[in-house]
mmCIF file of C-alpha atoms and ligand atoms in Angstrom:
data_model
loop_
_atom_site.group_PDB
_atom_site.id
_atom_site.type_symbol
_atom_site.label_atom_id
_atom_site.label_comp_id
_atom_site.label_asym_id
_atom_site.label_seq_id
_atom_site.Cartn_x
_atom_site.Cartn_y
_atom_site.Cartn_z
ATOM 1 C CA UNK M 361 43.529 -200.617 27.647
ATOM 2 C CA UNK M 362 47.600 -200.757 27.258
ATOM 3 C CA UNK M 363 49.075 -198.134 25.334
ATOM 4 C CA UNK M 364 50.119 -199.046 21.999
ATOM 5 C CA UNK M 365 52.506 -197.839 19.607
ATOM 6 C CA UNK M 366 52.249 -198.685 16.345
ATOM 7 C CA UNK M 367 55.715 -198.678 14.677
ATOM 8 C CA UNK M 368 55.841 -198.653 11.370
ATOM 9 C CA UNK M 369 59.227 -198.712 11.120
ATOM 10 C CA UNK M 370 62.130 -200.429 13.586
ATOM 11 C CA UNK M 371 64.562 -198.043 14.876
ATOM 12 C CA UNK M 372 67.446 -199.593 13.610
ATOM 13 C CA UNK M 373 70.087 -200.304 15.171
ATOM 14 C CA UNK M 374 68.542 -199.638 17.975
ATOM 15 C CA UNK M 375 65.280 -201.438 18.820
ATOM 16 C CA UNK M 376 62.220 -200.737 20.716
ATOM 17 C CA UNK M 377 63.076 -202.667 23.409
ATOM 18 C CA UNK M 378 63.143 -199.500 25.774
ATOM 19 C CA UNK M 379 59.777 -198.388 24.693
ATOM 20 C CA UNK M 380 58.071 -202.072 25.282
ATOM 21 C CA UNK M 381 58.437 -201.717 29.214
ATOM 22 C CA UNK M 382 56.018 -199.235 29.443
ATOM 23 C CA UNK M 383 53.815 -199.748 26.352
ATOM 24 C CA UNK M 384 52.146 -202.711 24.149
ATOM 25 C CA UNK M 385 54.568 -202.570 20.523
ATOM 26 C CA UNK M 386 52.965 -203.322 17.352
ATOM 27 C CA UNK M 387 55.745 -203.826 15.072
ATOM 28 C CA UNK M 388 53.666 -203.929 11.794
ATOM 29 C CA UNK M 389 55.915 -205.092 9.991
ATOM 30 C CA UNK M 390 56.117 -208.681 11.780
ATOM 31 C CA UNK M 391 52.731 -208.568 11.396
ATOM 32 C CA UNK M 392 50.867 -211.604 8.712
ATOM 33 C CA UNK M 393 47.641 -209.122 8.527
ATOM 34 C CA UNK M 394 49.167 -205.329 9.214
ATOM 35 C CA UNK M 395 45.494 -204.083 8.238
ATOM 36 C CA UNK M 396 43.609 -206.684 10.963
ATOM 37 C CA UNK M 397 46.486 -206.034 13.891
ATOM 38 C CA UNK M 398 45.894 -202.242 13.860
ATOM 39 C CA UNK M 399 41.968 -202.624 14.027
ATOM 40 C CA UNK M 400 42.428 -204.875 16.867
ATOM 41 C CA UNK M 401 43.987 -201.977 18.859
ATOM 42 C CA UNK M 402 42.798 -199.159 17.032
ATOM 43 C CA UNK M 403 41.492 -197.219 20.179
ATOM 44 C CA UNK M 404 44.312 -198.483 22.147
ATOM 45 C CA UNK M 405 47.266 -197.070 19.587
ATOM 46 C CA UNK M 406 48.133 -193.328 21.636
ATOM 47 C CA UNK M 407 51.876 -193.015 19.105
ATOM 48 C CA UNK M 408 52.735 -194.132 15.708
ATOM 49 C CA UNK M 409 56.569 -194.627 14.565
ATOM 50 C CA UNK M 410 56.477 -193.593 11.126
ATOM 51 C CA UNK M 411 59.610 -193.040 8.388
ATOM 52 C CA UNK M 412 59.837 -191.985 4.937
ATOM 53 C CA UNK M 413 57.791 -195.090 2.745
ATOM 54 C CA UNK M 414 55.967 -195.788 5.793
ATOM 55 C CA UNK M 415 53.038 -193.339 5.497
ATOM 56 C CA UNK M 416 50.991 -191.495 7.898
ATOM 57 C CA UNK M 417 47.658 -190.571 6.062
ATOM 58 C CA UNK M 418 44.828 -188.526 7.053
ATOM 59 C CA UNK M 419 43.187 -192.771 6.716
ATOM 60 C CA UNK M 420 45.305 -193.887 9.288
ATOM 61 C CA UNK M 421 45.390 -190.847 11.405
ATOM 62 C CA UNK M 422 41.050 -190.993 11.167
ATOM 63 C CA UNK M 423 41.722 -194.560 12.089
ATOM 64 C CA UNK M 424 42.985 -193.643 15.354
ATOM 65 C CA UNK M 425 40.815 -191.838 17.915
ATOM 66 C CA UNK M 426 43.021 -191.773 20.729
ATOM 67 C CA UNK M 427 46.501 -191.182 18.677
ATOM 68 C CA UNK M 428 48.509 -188.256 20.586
ATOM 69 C CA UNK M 429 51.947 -188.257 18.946
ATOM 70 C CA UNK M 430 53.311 -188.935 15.237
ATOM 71 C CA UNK M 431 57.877 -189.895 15.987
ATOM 72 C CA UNK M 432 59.342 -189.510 12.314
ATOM 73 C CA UNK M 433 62.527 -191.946 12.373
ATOM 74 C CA UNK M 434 64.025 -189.106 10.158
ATOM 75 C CA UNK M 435 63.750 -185.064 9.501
ATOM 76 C CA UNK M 436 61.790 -184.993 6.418
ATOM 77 C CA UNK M 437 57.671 -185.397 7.057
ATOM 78 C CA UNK M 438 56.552 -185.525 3.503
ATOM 79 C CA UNK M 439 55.234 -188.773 4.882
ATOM 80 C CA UNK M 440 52.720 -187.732 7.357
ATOM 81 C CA UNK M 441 49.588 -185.411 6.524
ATOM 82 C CA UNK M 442 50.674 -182.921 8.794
ATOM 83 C CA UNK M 443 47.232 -181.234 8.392
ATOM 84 C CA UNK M 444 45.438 -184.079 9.252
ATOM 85 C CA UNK M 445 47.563 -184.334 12.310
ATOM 86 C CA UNK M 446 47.170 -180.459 13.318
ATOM 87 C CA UNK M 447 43.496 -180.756 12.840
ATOM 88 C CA UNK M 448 43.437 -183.445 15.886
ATOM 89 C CA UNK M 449 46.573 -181.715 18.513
ATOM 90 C CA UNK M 450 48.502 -184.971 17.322
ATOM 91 C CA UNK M 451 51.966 -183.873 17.957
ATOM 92 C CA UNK M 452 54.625 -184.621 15.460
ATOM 93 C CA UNK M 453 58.079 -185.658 15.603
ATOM 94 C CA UNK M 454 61.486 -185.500 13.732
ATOM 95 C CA UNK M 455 64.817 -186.106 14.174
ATOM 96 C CA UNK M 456 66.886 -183.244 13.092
ATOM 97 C CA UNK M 457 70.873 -182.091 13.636
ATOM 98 C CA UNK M 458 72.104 -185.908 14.645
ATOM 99 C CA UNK M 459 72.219 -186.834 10.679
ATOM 100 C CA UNK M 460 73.128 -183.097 8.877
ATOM 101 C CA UNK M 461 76.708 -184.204 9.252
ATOM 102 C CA UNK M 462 76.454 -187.977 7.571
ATOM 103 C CA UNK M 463 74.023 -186.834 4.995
ATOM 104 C CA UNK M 464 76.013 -183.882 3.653
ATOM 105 C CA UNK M 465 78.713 -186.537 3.475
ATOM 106 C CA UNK M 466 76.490 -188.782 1.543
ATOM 107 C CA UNK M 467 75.983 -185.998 -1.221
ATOM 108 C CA UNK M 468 80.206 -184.950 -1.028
ATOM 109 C CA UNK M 469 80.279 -189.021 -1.784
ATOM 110 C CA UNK M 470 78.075 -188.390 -4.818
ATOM 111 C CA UNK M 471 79.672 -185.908 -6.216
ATOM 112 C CA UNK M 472 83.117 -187.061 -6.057
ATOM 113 C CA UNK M 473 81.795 -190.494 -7.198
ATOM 114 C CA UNK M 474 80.379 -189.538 -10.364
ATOM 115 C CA UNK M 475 83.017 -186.356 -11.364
ATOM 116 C CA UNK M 476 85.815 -188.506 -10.462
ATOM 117 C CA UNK M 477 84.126 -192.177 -12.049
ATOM 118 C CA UNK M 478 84.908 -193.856 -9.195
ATOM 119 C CA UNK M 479 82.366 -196.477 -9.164
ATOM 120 C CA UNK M 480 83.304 -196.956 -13.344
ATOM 121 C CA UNK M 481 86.955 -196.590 -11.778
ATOM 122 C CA UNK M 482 86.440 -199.669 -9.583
ATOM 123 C CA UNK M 483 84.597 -201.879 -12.278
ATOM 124 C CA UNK M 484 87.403 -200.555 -14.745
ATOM 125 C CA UNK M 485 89.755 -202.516 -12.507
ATOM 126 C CA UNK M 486 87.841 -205.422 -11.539
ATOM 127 C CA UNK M 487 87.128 -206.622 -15.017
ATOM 128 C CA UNK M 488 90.403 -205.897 -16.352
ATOM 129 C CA UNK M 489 89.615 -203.413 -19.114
ATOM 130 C CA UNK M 490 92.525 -201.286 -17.291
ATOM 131 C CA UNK M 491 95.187 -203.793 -19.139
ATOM 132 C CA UNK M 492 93.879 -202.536 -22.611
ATOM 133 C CA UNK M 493 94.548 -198.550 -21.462
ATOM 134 C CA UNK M 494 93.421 -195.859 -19.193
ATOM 135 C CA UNK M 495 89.801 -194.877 -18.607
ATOM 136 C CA UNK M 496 88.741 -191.699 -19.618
ATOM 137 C CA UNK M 497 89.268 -188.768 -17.263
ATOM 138 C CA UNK M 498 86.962 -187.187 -14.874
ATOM 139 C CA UNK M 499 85.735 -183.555 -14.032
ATOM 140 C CA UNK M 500 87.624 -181.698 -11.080
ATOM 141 C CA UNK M 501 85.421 -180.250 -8.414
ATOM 142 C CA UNK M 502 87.422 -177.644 -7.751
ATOM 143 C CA UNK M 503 86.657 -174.050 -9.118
ATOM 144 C CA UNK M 504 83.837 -175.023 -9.634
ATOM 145 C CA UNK M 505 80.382 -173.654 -8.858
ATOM 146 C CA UNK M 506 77.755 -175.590 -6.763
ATOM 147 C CA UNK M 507 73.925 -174.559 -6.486
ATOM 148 C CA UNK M 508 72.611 -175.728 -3.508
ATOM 149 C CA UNK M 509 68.720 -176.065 -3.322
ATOM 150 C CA UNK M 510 67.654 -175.739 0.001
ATOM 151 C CA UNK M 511 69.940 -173.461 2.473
ATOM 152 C CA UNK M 512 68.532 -175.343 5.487
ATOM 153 C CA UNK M 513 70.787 -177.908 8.025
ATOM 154 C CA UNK M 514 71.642 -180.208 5.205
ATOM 155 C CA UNK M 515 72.489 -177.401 2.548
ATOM 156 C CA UNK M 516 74.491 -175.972 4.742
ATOM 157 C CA UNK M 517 76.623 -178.487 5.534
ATOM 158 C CA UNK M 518 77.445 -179.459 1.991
ATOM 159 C CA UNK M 519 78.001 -175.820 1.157
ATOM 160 C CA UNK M 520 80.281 -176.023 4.029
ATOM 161 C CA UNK M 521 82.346 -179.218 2.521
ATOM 162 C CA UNK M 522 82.070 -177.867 -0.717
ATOM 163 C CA UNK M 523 84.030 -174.527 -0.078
ATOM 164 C CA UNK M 524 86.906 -177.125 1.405
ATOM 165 C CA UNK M 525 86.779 -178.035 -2.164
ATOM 166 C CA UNK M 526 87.337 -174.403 -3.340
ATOM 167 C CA UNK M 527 83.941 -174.760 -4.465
ATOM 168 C CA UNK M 528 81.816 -171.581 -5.050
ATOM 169 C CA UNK M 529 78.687 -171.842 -3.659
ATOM 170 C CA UNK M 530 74.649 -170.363 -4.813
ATOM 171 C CA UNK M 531 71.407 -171.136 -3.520
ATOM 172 C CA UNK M 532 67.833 -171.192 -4.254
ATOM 173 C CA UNK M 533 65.048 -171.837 -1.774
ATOM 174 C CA UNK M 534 61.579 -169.979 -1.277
ATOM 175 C CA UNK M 535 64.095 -166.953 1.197
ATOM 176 C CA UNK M 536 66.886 -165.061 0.740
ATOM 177 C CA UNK M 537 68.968 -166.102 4.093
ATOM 178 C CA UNK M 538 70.294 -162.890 5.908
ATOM 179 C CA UNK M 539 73.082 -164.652 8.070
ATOM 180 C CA UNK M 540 75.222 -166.255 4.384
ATOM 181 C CA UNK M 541 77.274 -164.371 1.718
ATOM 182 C CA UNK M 542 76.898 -166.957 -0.980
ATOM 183 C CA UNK M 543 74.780 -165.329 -3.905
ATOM 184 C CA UNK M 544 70.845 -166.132 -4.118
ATOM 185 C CA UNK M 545 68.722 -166.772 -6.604
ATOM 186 C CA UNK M 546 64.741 -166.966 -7.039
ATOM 187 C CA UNK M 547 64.969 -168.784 -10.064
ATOM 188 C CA UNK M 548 65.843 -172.129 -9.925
ATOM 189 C CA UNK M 549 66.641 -172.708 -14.140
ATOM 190 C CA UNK M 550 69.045 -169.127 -14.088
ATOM 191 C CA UNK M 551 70.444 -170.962 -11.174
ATOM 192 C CA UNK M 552 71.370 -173.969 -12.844
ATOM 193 C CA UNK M 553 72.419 -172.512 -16.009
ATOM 194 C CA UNK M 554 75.495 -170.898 -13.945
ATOM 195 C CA UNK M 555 76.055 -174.496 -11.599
ATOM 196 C CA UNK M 556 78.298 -177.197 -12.319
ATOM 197 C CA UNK M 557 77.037 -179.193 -9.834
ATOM 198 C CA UNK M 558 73.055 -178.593 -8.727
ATOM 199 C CA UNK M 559 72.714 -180.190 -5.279
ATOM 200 C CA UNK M 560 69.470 -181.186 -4.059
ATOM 201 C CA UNK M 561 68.773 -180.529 -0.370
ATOM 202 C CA UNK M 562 65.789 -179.226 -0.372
ATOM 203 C CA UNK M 563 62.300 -180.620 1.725
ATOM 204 C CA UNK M 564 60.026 -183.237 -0.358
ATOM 205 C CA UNK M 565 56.249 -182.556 -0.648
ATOM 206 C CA UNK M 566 53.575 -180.624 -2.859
ATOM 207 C CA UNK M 567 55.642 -177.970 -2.883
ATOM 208 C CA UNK M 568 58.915 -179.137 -3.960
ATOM 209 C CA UNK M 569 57.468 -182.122 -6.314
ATOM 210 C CA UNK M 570 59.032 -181.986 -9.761
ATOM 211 C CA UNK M 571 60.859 -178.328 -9.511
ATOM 212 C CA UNK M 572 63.613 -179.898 -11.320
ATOM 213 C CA UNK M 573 61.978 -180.328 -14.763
ATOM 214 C CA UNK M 574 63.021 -180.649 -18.122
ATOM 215 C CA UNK M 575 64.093 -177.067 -18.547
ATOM 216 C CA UNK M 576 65.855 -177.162 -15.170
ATOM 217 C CA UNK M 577 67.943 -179.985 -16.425
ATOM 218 C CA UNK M 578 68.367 -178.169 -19.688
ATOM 219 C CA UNK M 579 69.970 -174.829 -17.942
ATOM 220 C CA UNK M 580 72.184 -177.307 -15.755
ATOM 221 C CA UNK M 581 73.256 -178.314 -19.018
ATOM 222 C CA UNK M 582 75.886 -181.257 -20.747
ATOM 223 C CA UNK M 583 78.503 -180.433 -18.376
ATOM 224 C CA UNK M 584 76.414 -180.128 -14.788
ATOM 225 C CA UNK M 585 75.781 -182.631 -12.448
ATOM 226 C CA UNK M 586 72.693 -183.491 -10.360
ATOM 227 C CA UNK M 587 73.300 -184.249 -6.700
ATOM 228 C CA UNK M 588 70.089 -185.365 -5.010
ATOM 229 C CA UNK M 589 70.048 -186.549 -1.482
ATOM 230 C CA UNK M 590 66.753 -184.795 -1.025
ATOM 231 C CA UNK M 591 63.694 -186.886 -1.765
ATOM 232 C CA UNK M 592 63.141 -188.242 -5.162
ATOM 233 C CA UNK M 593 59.407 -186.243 -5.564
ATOM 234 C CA UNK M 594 62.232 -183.192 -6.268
ATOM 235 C CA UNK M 595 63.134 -183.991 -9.746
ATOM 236 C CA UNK M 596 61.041 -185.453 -12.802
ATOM 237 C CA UNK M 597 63.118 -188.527 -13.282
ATOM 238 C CA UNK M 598 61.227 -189.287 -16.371
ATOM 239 C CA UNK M 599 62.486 -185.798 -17.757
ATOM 240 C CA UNK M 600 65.598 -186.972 -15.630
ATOM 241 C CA UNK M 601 66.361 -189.856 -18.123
ATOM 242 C CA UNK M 602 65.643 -188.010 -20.835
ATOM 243 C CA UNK M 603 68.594 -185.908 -20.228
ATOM 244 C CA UNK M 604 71.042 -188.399 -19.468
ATOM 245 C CA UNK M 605 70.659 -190.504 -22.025
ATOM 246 C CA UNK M 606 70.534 -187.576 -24.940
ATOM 247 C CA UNK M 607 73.734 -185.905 -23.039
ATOM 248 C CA UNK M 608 71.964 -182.822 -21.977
ATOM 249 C CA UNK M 609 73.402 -182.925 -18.165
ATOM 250 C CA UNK M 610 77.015 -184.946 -17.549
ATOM 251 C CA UNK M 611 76.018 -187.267 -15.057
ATOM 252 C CA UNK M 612 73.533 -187.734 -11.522
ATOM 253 C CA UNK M 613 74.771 -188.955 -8.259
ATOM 254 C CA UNK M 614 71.083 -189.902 -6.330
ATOM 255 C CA UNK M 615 70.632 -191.637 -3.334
ATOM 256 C CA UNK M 616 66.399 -191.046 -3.644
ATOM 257 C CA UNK M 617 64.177 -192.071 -6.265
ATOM 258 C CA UNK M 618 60.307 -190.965 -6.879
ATOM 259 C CA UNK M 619 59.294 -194.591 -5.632
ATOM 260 C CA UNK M 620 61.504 -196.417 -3.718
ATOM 261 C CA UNK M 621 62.779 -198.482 -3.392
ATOM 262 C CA UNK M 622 61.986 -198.806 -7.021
ATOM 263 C CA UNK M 623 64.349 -197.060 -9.244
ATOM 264 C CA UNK M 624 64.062 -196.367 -13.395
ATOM 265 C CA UNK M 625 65.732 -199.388 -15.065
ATOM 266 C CA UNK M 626 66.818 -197.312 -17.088
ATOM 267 C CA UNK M 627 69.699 -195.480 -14.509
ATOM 268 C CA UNK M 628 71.020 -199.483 -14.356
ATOM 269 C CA UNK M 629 73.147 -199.012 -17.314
ATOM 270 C CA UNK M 630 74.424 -195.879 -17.372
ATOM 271 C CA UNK M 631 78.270 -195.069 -16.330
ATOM 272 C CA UNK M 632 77.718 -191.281 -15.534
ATOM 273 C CA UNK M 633 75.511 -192.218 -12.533
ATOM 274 C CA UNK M 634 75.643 -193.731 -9.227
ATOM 275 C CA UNK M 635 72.982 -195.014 -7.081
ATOM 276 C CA UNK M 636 72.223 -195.303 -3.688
ATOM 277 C CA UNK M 637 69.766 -196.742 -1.751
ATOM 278 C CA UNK M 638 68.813 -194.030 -0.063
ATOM 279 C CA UNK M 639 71.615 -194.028 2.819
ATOM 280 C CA UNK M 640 71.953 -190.819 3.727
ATOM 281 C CA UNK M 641 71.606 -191.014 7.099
ATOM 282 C CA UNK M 642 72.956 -194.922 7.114
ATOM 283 C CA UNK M 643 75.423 -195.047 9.514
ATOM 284 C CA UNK M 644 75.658 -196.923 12.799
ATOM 285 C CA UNK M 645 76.336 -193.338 14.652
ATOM 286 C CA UNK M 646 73.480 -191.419 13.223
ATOM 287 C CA UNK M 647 70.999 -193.664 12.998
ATOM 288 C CA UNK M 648 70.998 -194.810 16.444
ATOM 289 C CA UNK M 649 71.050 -191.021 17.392
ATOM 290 C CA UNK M 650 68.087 -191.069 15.525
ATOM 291 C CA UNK M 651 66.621 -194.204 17.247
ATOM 292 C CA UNK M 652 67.227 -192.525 20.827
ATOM 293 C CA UNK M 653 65.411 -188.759 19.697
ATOM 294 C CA UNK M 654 62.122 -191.495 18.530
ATOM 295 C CA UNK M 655 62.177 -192.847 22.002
ATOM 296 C CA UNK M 656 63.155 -189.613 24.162
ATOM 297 C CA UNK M 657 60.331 -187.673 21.980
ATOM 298 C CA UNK M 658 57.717 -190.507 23.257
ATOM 299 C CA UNK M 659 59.032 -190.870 26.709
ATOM 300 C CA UNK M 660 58.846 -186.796 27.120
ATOM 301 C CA UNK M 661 55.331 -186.622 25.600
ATOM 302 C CA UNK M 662 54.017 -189.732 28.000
ATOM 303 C CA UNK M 663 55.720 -188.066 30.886
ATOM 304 C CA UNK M 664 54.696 -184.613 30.633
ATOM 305 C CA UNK M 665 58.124 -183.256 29.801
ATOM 306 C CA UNK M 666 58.843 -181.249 26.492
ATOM 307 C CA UNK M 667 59.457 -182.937 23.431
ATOM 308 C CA UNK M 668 63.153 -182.908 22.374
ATOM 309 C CA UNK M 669 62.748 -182.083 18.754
ATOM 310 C CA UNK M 670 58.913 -181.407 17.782
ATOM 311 C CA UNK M 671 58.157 -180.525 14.602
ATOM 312 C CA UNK M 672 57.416 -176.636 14.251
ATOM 313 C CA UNK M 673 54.182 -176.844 11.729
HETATM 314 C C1 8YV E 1686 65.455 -191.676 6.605
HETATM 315 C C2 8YV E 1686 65.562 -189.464 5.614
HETATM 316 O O1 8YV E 1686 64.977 -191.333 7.823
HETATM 317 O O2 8YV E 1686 65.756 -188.183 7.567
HETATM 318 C C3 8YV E 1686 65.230 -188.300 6.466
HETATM 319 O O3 8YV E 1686 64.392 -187.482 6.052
HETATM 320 O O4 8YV E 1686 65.155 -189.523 4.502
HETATM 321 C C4 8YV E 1686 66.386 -190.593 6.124
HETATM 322 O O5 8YV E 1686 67.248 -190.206 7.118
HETATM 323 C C5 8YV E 1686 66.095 -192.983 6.766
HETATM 324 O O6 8YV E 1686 66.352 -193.430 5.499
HETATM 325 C C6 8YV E 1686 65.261 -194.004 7.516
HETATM 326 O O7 8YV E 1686 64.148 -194.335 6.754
#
């Protein structure tokens, strides 16, 4: 038998060369038949590559008798059924730290994006409507109060940025954190009814799906902003439509959808909103940071060495 990873995913800009010296690489996404090339190795597959859209279900874990480690090409894991992989001893990878930095950036880009209209800005230019007048004005960040959902790595580091901005900063997540001044609250709407700008940061997942509802959007209210760089099972986008288009938030800066990489038609003609396609992490630096902690996680499990980042269940 040669060990076999299945990798769901490349590793961008990286590769897999360094992995394919020492192990058979199914890169399933080469693959005419995905479903026939992993029952052709099915008992020989010991490590799946997996990232968020490519899922790990308890189905393909089952599938897999002698699987021994899960590598996430990112930190979130709502894509793997952790259970299911606890239940065997599969270990399971992420890769946090390398992309807090670029993905806090990604949601400072949002934010300034849509308060200042600089995506209407540019078009504004391009298409000459700036020779009939001046656009209409933005919303200044600073002063201003940001809610951050999710104190973790990410949170952090765009409460960080944001105080640059003379931003105050509030939080909300299932703990009070002991170690940060900024004021918490339990209660996501009272929150958001005191935010200007309601960042999500916050891990996707049962737990997290659709917290920001209807009246969550409401309490942000017509002159609050919605940030997400989070996962796009956070927020109800249908509810999330709703209260763009009647007025009752001022605009959305998202770089996640619910199903990517399909995204509500809807958003496409709306000037108080920019898109992304989920980039967070996109950047030649982080993601092949990201790349090596995939193949240094399999390489330390194969070898008998700890794992650099395991995932802490
Ligand atoms: C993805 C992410 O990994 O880390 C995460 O949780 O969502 C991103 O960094 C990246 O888009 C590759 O799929």
């Amino acid at each position: 038998m040669a060990k076999t990873i299945l990798a769901l995913s490349s590793l961008y800009p990286l590769g897999l060369n360094e992995l394919e010296g020492g192990f058979h690489v199914i890169k399933l996404w080469q693959e005419k038949y995905p479903d026939a090339a992993i029952r052709a190795h099915q008992a020989d597959i010991v490590a799946v590559i997996a990232t968020p859209g490519r899922n790990v279900s308890r189905g393909l874990i089952e599938a897999l008798p002698n699987l021994e480690i899960i590598a996430n090409f990112a930190v979130g894991t709502d894509n793997i059924d952790l259970e299911a992989a606890r239940e065997r001893g599969i270990v399971v990878t992420n890769t946090p730290d390398v992309l807090t930095g670029d993905t806090a950036d990604a949601a400072i880009a949002l934010m300034l994006a849509v308060a200042r209209r600089v995506v209407e800005g540019d078009a504004y230019v391009r298409i000459g409507k700036w020779l009939n007048g001046a656009m209409p004005l933005g919303t200044s960040p600073g002063g201003k109060v940001a809610g951050i959902v999710g104190l973790g790595r990410i949170g952090r580091a765009i409460a960080a940025r944001c105080e640059a901005f003379g931003i105050k900063i509030v939080y909300h997540g299932p703990n009070r954190k002991k170690d940060v001044s900024y004021d918490y609250y339990d209660d996501l709407a009272e929150m958001a009814a005191g935010a200007d700008f309601l960042f999500l940061a916050c891990c996707g997942g049962p737990d997290t799906k659709h917290i920001v509802d209807a009246g969550v959007l409401n309490a942000l209210g017509p002159k609050g902003y919605l940030i997400n760089i989070a996962r796009g099972s956070v927020v109800d986008e249908q509810a999330l439509l709703i209260a763009l288009r009647n007025g009752d938030i001022a605009g959305a800066g998202l770089d996640v959808f619910e199903n990517e990489p399909h995204v509500p038609e809807g958003l496409f003609t709306m000037d108080n909103v920019v898109l992304l396609p989920h980039v967070g992490s996109a950047t030649v630096e982080t993601r092949t940071a990201m790349g090596r902690l995939v193949i240094e996680n399999i390489l330390a499990h194969f070898s008998g060495n700890p794992l650099k980042t395991p995932v802490v269940a």
